[in-house]
mmCIF file of C-alpha atoms in Angstrom:
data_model
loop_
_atom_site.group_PDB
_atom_site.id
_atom_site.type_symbol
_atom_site.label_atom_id
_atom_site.label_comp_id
_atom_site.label_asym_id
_atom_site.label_seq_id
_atom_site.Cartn_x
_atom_site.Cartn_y
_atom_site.Cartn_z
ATOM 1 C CA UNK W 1 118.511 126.992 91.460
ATOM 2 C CA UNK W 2 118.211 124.197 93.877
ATOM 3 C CA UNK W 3 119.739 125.591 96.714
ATOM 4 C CA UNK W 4 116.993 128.093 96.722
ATOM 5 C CA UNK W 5 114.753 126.063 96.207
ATOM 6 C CA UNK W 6 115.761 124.105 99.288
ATOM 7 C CA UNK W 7 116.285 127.270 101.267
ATOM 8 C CA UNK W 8 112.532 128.066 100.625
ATOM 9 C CA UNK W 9 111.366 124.766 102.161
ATOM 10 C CA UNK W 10 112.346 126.288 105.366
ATOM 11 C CA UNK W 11 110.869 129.167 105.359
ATOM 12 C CA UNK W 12 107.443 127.879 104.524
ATOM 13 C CA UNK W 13 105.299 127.159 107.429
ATOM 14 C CA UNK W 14 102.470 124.853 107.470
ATOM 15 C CA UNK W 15 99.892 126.421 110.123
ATOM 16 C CA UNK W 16 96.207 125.190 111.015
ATOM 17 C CA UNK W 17 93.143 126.536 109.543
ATOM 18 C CA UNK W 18 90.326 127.620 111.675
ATOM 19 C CA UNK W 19 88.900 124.221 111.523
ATOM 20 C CA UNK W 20 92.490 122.626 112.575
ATOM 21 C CA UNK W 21 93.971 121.245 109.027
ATOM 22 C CA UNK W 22 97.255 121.547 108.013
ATOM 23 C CA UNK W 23 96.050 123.568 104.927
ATOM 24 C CA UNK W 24 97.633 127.091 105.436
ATOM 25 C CA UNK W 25 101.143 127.988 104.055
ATOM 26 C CA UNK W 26 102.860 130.883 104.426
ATOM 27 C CA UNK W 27 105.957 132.444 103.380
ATOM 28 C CA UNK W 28 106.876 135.777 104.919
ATOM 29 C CA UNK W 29 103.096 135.909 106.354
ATOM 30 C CA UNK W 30 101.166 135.452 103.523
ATOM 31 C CA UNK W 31 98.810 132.498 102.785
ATOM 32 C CA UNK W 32 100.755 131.013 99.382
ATOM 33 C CA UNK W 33 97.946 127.844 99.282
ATOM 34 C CA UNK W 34 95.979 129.124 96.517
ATOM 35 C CA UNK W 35 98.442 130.373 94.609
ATOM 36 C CA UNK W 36 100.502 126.964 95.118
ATOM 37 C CA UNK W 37 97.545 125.431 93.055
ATOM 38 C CA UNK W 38 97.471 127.600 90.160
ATOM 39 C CA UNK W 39 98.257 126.477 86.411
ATOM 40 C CA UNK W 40 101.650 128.204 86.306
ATOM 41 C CA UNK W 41 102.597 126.335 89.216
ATOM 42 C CA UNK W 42 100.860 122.999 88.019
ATOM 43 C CA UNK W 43 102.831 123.430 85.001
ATOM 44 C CA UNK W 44 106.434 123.089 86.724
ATOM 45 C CA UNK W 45 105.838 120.977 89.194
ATOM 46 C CA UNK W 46 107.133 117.811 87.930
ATOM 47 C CA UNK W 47 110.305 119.301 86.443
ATOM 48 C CA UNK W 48 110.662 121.018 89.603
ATOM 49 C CA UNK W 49 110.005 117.998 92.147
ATOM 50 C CA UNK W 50 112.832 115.849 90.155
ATOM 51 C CA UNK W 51 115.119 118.075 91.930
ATOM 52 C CA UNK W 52 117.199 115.675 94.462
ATOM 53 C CA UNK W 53 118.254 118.131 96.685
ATOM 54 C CA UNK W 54 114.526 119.562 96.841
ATOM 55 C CA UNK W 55 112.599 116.040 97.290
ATOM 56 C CA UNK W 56 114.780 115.425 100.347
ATOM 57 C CA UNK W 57 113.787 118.525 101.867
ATOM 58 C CA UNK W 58 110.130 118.006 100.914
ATOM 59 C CA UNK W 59 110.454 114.182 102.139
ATOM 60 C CA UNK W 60 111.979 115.448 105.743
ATOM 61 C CA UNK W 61 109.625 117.918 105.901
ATOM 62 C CA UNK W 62 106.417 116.119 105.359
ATOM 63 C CA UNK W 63 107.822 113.718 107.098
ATOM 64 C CA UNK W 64 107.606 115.476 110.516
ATOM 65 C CA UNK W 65 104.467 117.046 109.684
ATOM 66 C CA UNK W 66 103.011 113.180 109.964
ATOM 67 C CA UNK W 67 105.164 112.224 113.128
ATOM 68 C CA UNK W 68 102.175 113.518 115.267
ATOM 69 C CA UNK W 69 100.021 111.203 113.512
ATOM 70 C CA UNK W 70 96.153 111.728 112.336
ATOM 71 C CA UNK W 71 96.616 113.431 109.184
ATOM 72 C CA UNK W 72 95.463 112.942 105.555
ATOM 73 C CA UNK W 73 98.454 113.721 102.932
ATOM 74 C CA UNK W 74 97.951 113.720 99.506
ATOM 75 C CA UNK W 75 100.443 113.053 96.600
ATOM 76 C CA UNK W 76 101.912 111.156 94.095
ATOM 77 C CA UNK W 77 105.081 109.333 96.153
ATOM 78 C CA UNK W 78 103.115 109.581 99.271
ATOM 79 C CA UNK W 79 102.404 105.775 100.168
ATOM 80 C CA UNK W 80 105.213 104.626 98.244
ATOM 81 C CA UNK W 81 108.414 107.151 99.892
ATOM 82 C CA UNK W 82 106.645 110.070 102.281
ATOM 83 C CA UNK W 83 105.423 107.313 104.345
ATOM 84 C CA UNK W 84 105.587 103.836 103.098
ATOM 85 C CA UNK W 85 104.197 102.309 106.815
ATOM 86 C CA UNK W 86 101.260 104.640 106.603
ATOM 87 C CA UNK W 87 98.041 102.530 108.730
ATOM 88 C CA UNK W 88 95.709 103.320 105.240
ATOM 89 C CA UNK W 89 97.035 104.043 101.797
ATOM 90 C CA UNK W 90 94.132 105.112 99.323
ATOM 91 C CA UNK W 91 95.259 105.291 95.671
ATOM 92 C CA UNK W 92 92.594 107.714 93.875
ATOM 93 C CA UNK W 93 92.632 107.220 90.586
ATOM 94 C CA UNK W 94 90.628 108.770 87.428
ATOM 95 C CA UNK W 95 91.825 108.454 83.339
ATOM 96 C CA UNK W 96 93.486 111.605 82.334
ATOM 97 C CA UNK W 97 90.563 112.655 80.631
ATOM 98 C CA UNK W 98 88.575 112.710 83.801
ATOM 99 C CA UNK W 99 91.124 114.551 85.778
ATOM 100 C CA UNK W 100 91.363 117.043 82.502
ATOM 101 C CA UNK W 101 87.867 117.875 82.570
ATOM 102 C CA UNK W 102 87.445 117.879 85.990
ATOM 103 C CA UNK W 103 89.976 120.333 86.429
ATOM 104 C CA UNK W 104 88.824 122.883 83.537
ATOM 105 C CA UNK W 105 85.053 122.582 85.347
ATOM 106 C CA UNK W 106 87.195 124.326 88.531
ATOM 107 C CA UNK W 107 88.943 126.596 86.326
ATOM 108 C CA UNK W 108 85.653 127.725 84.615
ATOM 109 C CA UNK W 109 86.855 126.652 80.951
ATOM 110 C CA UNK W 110 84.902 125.573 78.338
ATOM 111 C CA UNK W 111 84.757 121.760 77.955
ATOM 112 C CA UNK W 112 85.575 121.693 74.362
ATOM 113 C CA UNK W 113 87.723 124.283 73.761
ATOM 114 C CA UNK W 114 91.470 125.555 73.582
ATOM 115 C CA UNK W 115 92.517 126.178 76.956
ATOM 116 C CA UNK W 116 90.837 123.017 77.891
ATOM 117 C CA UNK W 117 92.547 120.968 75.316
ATOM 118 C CA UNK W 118 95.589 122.189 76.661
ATOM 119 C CA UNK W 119 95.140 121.299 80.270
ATOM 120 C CA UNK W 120 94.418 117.694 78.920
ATOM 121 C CA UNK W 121 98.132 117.978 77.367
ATOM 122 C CA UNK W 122 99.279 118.981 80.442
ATOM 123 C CA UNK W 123 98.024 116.473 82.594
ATOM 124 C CA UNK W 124 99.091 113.879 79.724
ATOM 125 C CA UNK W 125 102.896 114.976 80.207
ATOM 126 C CA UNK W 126 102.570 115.391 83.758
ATOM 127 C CA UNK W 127 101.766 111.757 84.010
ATOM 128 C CA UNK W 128 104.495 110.765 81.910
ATOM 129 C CA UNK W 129 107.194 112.450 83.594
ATOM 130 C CA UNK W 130 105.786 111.662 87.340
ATOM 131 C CA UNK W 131 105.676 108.052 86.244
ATOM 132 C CA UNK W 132 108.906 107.150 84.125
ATOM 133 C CA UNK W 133 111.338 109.676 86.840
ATOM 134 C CA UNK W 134 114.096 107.620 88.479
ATOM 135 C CA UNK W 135 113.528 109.035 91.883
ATOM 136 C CA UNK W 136 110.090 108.417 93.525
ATOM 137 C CA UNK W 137 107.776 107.704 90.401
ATOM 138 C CA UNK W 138 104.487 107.513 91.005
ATOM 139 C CA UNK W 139 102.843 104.565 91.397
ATOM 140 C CA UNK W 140 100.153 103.126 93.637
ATOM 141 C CA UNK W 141 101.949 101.385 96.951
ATOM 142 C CA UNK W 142 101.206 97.194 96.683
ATOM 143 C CA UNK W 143 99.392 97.469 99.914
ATOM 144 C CA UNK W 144 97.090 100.943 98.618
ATOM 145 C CA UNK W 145 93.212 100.428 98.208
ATOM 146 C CA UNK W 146 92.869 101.097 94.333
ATOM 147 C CA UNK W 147 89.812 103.011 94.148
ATOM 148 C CA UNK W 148 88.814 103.938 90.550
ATOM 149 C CA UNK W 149 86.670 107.807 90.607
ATOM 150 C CA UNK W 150 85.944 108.032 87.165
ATOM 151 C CA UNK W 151 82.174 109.083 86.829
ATOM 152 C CA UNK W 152 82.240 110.345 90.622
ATOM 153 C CA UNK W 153 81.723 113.780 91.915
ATOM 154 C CA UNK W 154 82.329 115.426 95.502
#
């Protein structure tokens, strides 16, 4: 329901690390950043973010959490709505099949098999809906460095 899902906005807070990043959330004191990362949750997030009334409390929120400046966001509306006067915009992007395997190499799955076929079907619909939704599609902002990571490792 999205009024829950607005309510919960607020009662996430976004604390520092032990190394100072903004890469700790917790709801009702426990640390909810792994689990925010998890397939189940990558599965519903784009039916979930085309929610109105929840990507205006996202955008406010992450919003303020840049106000102090200095900080690295990642997403797919970032440069183009979070904050479209950002000082650098770097659009990362990889085909799906990079970002497929790439993702089942972190999940431990075989390269060629079900599960790993399926994540490739995932990302595939993922990037349909994020890019054809009426509110905030994703797209790279016209003043983004384009840089291309296929091939590239950490």
């Amino acid at each position: 329901h999205p009024d829950a899902l607005v309510r919960l906005v607020g009662e996430i807070d976004i604390v520092p690390d032990v190394s100072g990043r903004l890469a700790v959330a917790r709801l009702d004191g426990t640390d909810i950043a792994e689990s925010a990362r998890s397939p189940e949750v990558e599965a519903a997030v784009s039916r979930i973010s085309r929610v109105p009334e929840l990507r205006a409390a996202l955008l406010d929120r992450q919003r303020q959490i840049a106000t102090a400046g200095g900080i690295i966001m990642a997403g797919r509306d970032i440069g183009t709505v979070v904050l479209p006067d950002a000082d650098l915009k770097l659009f990362l992007d990889a085909t799906v099949e990079e970002r497929a395997q790439r993702r089942a190499e972190e999940r431990g799955l075989s390269p060629g098999g079900d599960e790993a076929a399926a994540l490739l079907e995932q990302l595939r619909e993922r990037d349909s809906l994020d890019t054809t939704r009426p509110v905030a599609p994703l797209r790279a902002a016209a003043d983004a460095v384009h840089l291309r990571t296929d091939g590239n490792a950490f």
